[in-house]
mmCIF file with all atom_site columns, C-alpha atoms and ligand atoms in Angstrom:
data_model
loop_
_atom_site.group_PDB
_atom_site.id
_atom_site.type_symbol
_atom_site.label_atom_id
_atom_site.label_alt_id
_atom_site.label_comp_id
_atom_site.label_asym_id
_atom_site.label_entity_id
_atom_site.label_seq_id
_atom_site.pdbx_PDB_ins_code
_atom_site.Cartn_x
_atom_site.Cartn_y
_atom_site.Cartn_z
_atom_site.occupancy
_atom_site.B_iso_or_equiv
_atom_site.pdbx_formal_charge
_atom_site.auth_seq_id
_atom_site.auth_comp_id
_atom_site.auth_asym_id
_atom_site.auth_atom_id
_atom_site.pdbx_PDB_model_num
ATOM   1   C  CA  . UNK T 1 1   ? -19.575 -17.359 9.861   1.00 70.00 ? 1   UNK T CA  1
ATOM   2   C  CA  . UNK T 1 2   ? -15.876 -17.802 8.159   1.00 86.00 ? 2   UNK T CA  1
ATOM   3   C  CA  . UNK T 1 3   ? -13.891 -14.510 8.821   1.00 92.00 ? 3   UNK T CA  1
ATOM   4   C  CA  . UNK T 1 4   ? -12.863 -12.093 6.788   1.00 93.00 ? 4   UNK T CA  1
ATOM   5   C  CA  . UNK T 1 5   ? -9.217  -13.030 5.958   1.00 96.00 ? 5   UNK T CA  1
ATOM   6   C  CA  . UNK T 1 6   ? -7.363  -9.611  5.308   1.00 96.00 ? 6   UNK T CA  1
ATOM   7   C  CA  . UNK T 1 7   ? -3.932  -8.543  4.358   1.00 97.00 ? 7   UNK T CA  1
ATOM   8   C  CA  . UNK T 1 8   ? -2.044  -5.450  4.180   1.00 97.00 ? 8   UNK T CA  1
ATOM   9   C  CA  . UNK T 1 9   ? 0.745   -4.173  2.435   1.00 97.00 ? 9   UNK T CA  1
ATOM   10  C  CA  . UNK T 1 10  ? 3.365   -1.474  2.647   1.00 96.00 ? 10  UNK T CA  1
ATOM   11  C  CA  . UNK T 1 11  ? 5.082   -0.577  -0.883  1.00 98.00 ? 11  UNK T CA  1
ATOM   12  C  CA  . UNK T 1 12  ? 6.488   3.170   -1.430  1.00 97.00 ? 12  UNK T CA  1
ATOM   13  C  CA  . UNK T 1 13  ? 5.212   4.640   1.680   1.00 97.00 ? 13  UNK T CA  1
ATOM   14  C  CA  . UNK T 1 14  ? 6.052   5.960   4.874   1.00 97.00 ? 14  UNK T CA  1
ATOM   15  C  CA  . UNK T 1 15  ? 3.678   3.822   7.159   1.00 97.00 ? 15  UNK T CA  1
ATOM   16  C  CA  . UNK T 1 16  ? 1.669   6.539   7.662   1.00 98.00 ? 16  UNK T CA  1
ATOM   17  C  CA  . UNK T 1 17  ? -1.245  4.802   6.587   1.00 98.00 ? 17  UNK T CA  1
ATOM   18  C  CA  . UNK T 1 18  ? -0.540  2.288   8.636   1.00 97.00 ? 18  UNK T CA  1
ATOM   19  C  CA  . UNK T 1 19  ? 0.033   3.487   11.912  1.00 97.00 ? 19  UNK T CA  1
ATOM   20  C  CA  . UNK T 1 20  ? -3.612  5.669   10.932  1.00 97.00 ? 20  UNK T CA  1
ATOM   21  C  CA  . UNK T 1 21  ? -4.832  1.951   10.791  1.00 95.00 ? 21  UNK T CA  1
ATOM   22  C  CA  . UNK T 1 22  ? -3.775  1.431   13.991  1.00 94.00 ? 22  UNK T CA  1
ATOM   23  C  CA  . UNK T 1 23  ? -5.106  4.467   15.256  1.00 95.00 ? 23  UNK T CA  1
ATOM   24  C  CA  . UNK T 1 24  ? -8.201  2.180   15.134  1.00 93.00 ? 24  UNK T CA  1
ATOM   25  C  CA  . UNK T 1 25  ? -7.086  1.101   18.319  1.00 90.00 ? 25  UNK T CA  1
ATOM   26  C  CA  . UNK T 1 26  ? -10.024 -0.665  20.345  1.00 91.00 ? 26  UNK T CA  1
ATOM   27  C  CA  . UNK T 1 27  ? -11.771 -0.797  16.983  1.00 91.00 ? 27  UNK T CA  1
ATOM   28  C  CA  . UNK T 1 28  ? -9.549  -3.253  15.737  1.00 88.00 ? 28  UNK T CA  1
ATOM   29  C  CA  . UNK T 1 29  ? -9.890  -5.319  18.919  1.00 86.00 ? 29  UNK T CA  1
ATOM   30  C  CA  . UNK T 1 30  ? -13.909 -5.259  18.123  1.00 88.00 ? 30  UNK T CA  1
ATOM   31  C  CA  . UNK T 1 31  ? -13.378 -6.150  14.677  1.00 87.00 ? 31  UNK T CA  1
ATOM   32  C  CA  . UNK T 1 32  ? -10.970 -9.071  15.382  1.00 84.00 ? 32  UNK T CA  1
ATOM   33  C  CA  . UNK T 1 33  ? -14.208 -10.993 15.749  1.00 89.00 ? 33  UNK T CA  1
ATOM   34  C  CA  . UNK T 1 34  ? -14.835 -10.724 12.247  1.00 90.00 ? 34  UNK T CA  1
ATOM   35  C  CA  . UNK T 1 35  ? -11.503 -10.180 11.046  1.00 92.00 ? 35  UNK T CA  1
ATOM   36  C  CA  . UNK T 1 36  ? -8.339  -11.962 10.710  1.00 93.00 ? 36  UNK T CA  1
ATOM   37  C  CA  . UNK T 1 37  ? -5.501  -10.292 9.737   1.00 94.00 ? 37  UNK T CA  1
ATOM   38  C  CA  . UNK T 1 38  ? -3.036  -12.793 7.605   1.00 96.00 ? 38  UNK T CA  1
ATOM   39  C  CA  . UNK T 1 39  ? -0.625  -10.297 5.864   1.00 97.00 ? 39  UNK T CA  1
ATOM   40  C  CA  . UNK T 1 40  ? 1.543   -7.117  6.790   1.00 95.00 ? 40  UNK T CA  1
ATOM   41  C  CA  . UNK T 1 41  ? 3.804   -5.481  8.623   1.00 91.00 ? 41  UNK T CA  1
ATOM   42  C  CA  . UNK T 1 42  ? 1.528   -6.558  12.168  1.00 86.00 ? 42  UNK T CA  1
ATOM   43  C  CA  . UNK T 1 43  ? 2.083   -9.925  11.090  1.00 90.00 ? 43  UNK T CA  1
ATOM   44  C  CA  . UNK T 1 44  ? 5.442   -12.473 10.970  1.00 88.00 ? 44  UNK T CA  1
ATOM   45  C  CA  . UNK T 1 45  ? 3.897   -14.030 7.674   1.00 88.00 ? 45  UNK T CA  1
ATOM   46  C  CA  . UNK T 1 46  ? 7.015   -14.272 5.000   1.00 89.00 ? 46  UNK T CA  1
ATOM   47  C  CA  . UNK T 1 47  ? 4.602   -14.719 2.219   1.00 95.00 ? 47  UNK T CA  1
ATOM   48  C  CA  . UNK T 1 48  ? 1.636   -13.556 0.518   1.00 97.00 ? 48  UNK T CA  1
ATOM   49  C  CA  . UNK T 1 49  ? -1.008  -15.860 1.545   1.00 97.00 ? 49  UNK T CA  1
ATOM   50  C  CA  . UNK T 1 50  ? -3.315  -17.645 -0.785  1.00 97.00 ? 50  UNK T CA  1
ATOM   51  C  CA  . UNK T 1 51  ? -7.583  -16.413 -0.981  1.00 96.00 ? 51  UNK T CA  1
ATOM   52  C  CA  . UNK T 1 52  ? -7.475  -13.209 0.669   1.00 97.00 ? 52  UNK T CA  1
ATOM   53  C  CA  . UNK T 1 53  ? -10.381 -11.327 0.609   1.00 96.00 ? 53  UNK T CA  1
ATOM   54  C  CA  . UNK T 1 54  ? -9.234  -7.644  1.185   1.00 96.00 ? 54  UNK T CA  1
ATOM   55  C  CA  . UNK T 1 55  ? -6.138  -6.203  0.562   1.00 97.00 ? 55  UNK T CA  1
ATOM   56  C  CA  . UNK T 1 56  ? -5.196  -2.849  1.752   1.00 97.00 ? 56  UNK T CA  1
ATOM   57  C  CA  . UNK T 1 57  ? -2.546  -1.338  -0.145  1.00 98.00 ? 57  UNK T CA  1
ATOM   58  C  CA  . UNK T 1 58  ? -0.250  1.807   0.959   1.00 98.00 ? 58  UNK T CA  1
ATOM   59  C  CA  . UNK T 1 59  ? 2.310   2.965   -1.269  1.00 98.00 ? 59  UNK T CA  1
ATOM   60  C  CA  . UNK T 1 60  ? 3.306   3.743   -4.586  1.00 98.00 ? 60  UNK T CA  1
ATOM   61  C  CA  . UNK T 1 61  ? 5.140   1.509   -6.556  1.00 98.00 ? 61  UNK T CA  1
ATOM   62  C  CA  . UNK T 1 62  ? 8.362   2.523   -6.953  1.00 97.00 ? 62  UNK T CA  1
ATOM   63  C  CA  . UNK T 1 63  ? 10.848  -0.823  -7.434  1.00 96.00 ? 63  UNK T CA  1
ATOM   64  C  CA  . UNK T 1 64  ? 10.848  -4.035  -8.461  1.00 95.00 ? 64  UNK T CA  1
ATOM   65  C  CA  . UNK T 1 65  ? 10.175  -5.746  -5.504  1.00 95.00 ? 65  UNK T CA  1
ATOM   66  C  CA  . UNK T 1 66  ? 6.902   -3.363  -5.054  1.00 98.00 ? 66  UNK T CA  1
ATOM   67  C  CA  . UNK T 1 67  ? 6.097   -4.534  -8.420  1.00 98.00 ? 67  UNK T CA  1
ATOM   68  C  CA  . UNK T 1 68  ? 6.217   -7.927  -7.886  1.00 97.00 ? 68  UNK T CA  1
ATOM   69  C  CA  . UNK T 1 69  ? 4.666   -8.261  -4.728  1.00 98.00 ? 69  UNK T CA  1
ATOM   70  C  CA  . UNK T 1 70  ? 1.757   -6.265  -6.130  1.00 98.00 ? 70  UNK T CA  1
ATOM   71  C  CA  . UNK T 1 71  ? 0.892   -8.602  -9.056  1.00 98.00 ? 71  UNK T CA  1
ATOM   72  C  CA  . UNK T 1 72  ? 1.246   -11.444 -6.504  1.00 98.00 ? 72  UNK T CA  1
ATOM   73  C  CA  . UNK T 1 73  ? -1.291  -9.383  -4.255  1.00 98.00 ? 73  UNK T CA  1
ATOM   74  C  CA  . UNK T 1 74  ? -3.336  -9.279  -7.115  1.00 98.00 ? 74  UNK T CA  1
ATOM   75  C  CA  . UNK T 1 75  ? -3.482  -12.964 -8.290  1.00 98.00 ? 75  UNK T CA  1
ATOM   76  C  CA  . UNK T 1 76  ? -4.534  -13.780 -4.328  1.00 98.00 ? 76  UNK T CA  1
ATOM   77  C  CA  . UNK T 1 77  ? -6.825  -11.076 -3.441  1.00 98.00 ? 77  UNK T CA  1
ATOM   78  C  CA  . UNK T 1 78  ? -10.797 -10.660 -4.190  1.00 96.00 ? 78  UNK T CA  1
ATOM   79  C  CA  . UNK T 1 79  ? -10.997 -6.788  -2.960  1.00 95.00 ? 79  UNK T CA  1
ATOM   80  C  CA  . UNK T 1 80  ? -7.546  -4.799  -3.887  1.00 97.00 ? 80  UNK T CA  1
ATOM   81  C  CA  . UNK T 1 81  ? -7.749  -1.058  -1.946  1.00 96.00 ? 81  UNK T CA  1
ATOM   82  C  CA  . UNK T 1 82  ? -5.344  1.314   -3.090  1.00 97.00 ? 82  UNK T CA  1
ATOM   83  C  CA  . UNK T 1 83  ? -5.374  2.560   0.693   1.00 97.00 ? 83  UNK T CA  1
ATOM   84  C  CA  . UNK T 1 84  ? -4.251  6.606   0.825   1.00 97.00 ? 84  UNK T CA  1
ATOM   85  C  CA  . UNK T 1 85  ? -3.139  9.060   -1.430  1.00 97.00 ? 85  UNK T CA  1
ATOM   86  C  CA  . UNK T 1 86  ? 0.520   7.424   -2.614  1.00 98.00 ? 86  UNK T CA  1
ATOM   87  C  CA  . UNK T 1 87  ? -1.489  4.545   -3.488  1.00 98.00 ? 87  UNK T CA  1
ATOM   88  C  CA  . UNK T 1 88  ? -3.754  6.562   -5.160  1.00 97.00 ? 88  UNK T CA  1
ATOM   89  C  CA  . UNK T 1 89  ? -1.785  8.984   -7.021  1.00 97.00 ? 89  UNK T CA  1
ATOM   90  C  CA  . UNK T 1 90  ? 1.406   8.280   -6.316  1.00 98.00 ? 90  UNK T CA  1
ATOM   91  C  CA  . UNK T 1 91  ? 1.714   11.592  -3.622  1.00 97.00 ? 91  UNK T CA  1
ATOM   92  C  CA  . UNK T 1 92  ? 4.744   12.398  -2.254  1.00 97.00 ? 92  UNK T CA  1
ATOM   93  C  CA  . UNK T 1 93  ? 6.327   9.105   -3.297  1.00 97.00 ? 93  UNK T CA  1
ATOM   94  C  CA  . UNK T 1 94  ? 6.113   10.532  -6.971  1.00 98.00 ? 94  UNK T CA  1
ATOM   95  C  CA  . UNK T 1 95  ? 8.365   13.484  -6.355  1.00 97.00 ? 95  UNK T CA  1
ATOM   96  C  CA  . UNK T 1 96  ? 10.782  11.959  -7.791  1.00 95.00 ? 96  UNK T CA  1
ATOM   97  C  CA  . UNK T 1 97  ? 10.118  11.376  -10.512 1.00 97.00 ? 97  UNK T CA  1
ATOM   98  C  CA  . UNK T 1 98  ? 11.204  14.683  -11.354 1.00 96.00 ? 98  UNK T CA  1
ATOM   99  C  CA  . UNK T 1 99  ? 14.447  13.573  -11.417 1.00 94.00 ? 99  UNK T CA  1
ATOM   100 C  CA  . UNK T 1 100 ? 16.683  10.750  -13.821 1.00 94.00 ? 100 UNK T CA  1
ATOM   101 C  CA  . UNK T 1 101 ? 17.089  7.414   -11.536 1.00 91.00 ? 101 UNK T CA  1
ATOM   102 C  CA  . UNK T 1 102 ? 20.304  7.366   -12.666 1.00 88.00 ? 102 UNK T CA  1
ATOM   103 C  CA  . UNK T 1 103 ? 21.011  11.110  -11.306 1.00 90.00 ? 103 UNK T CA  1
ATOM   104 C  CA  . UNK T 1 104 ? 18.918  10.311  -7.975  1.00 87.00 ? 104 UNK T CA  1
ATOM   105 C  CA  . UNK T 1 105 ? 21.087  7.238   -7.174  1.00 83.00 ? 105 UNK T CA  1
ATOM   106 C  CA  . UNK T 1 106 ? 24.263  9.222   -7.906  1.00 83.00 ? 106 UNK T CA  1
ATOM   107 C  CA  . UNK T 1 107 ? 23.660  11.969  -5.770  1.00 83.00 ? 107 UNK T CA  1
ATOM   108 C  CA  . UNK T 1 108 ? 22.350  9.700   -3.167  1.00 80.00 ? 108 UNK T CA  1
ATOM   109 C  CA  . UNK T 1 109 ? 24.930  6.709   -3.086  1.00 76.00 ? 109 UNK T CA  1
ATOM   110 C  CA  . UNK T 1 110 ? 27.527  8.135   -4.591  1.00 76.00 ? 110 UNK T CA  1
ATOM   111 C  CA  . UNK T 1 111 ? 28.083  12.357  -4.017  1.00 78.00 ? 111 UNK T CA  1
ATOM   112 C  CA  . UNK T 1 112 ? 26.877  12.022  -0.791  1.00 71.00 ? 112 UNK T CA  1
ATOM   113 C  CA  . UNK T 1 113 ? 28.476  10.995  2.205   1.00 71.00 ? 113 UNK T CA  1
ATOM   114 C  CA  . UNK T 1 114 ? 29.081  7.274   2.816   1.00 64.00 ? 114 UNK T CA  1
ATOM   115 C  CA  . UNK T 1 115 ? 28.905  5.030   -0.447  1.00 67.00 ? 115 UNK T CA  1
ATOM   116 C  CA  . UNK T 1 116 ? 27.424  1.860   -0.961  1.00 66.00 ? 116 UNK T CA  1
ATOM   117 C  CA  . UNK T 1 117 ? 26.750  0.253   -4.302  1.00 64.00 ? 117 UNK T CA  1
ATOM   118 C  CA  . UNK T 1 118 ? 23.908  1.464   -6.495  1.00 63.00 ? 118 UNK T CA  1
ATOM   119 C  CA  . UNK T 1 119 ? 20.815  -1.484  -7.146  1.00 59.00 ? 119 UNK T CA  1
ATOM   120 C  CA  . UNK T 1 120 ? 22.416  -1.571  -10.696 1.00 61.00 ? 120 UNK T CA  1
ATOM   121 C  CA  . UNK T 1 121 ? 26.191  -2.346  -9.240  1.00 62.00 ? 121 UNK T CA  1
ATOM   122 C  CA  . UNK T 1 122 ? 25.048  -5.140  -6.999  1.00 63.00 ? 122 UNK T CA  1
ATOM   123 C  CA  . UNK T 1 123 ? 22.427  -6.600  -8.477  1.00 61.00 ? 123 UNK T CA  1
ATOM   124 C  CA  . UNK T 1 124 ? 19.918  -5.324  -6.061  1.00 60.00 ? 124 UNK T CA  1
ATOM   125 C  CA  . UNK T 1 125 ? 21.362  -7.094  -3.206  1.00 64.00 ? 125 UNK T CA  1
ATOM   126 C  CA  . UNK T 1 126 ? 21.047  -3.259  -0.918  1.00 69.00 ? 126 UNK T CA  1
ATOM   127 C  CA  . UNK T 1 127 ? 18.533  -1.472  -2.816  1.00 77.00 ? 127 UNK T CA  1
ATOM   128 C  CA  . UNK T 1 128 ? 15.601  -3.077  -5.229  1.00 87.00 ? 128 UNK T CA  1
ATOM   129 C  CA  . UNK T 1 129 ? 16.321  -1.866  -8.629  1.00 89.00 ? 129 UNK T CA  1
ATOM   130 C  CA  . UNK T 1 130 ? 14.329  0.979   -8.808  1.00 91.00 ? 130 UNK T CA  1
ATOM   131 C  CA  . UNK T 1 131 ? 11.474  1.581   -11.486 1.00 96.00 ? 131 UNK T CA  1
ATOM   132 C  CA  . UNK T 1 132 ? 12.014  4.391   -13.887 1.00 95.00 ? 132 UNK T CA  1
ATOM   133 C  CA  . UNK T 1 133 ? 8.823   5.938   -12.665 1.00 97.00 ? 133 UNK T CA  1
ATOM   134 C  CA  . UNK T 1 134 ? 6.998   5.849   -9.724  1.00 98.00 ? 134 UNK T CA  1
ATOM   135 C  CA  . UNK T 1 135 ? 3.195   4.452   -10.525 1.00 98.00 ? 135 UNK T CA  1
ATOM   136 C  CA  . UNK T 1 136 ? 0.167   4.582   -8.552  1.00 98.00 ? 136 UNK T CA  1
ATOM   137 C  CA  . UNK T 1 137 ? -1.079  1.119   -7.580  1.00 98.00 ? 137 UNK T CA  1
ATOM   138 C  CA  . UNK T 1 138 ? -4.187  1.615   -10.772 1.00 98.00 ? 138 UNK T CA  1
ATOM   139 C  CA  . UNK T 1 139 ? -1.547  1.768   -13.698 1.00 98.00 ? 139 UNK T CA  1
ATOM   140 C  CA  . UNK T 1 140 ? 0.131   -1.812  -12.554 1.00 98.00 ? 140 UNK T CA  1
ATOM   141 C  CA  . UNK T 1 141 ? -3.314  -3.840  -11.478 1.00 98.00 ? 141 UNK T CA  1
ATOM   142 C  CA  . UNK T 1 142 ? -6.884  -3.863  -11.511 1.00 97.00 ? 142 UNK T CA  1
ATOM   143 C  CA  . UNK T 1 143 ? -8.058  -1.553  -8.362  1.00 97.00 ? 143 UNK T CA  1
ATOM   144 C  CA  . UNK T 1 144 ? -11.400 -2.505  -7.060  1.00 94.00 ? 144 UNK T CA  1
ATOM   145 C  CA  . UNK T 1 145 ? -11.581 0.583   -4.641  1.00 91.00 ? 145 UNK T CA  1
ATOM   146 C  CA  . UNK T 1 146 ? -10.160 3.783   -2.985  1.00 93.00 ? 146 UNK T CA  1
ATOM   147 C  CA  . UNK T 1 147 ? -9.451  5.058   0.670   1.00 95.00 ? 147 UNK T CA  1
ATOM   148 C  CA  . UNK T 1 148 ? -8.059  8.610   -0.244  1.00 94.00 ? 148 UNK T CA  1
ATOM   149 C  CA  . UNK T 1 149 ? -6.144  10.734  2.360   1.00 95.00 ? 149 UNK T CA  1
ATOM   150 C  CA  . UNK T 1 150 ? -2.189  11.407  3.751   1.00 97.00 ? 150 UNK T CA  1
ATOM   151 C  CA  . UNK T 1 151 ? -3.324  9.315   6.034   1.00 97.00 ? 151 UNK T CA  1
ATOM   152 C  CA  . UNK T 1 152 ? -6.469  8.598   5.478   1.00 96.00 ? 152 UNK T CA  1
ATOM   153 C  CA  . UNK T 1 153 ? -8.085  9.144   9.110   1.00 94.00 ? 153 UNK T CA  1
ATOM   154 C  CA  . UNK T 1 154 ? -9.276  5.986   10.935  1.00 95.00 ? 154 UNK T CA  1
ATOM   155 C  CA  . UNK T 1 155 ? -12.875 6.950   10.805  1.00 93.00 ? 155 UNK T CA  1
ATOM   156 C  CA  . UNK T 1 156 ? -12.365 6.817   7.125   1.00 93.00 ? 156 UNK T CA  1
ATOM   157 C  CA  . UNK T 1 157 ? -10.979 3.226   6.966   1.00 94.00 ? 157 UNK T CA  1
ATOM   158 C  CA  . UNK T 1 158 ? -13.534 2.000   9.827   1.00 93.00 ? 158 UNK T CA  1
ATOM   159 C  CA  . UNK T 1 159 ? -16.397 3.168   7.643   1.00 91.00 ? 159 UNK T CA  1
ATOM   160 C  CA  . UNK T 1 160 ? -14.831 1.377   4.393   1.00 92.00 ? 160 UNK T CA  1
ATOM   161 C  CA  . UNK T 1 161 ? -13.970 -1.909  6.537   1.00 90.00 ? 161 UNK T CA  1
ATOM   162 C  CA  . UNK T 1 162 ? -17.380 -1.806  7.919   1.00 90.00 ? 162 UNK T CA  1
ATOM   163 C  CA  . UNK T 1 163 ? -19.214 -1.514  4.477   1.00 89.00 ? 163 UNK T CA  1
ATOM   164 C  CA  . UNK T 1 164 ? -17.068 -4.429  3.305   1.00 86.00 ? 164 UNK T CA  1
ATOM   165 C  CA  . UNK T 1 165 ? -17.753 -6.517  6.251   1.00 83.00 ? 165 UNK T CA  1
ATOM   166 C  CA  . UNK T 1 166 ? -21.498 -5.892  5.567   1.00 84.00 ? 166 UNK T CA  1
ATOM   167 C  CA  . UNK T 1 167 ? -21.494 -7.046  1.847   1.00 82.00 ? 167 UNK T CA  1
ATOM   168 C  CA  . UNK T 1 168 ? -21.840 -3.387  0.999   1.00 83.00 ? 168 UNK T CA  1
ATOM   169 C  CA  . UNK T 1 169 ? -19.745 -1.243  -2.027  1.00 79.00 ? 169 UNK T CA  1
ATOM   170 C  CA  . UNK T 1 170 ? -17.351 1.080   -0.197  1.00 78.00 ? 170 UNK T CA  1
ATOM   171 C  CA  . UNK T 1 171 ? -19.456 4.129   -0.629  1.00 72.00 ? 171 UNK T CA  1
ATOM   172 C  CA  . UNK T 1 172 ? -17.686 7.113   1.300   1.00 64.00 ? 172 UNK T CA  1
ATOM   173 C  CA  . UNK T 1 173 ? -19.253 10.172  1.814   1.00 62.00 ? 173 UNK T CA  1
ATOM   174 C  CA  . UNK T 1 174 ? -18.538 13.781  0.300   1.00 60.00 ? 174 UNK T CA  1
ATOM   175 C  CA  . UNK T 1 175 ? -16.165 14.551  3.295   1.00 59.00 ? 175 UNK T CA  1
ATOM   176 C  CA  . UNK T 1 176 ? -14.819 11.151  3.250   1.00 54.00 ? 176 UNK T CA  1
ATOM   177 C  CA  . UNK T 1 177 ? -13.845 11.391  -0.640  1.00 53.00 ? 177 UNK T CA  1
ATOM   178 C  CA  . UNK T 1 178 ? -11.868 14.550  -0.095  1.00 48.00 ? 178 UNK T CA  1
ATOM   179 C  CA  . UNK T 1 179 ? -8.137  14.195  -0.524  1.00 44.00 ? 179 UNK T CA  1
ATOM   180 C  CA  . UNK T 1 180 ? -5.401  15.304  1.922   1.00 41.00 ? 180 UNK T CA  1
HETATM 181 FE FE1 . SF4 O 2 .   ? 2.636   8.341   4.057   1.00 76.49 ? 1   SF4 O FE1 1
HETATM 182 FE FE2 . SF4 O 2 .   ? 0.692   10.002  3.222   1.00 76.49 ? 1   SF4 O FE2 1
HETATM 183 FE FE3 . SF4 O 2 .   ? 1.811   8.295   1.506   1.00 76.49 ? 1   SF4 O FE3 1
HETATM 184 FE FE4 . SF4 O 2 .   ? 0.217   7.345   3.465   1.00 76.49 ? 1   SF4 O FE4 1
HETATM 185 S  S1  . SF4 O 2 .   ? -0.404  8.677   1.761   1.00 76.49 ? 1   SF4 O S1  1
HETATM 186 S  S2  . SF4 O 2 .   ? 2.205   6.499   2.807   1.00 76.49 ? 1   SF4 O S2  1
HETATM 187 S  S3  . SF4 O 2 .   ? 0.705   8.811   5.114   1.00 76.49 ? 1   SF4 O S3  1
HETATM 188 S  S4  . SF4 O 2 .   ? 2.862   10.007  2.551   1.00 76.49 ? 1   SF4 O S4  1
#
């Protein structure tokens, strides 16, 4: 049996989500027999490979270059998982958008200490030009499913990984579904 060719991606996010992923730990090792892992930060691939099956998603999208490589996760994946809460809701990546961009980047790169240019000074060549709002992953593409939680605790993302690997709808129970 072919395996399960899956990706992962890290937009607006602090890894978190991630390194709960990794909290798998011998887990993973198990499921590398059923699992290959072709995308993401745990992998020197430059570019979004072609017929992935699942796609685990942490972050908000909160630039252009999130953006993009979001609709090209999209067009190549069969199972897209907004995976924990900034993906879900946008979460702490979404704080600011209490704020103007063009106030944020001034207080940031500019009345702070040190200066270097602003997205919209350089083209984006230091910082991808930043969305006016920070989305959850639902409001740019379809999302097929949810793993909720800042992080979402490795027994949660086991018990979704399993279910896919089974052929089963991620179906996570009452405690599971909670947020936070
Ligand atoms: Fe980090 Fe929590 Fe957002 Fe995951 S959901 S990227 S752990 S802040």
């Amino acid at each position: 049996m072919s395996k399960i060719r899956l990706a992962t991606a890290w937009l607006g996010g602090c890894s978190g989500c991630h390194m709960s992923f990794l909290d798998l730990g011998e887990q993973l090792v198990s499921l590398s027999g059923s699992l290959e892992l072709v995308y993401g930060p745990l992998v020197d691939a430059k570019q979004f490979p072609e017929n992935v099956d699942v796609a685990l998603i942490e972050g908000a999208v909160a630039n252009m270059e999130n953006l993009e490589l979001l609709q090209e996760i999209r067009n190549n994946s069969k199972l897209l998982i907004s995976f924990g809460d900034c993906a879900i809701t946008g979460n702490v990546t979404s704080l600011r958008n209490f704020f103007s961009v063009d106030d944020l980047l001034t207080a940031v790169y500019q009345a702070g200490p040190g200066s270097i240019p602003r997205s919209d000074d350089d083209g984006g060549a230091v910082l991808p030009e930043l969305l006016p709002r920070v989305l959850p992953l639902h409001q740019v593409v379809e999302v097929d499913t949810y793993i909720p939680g800042c992080p979402p605790e490795p027994e949660r993302i086991l018990a979704a990984i399993t279910a896919i690997m089974q052929g089963k709808p991620v179906e996570l129970t009452e405690d599971q579904r909670t947020f936070g």
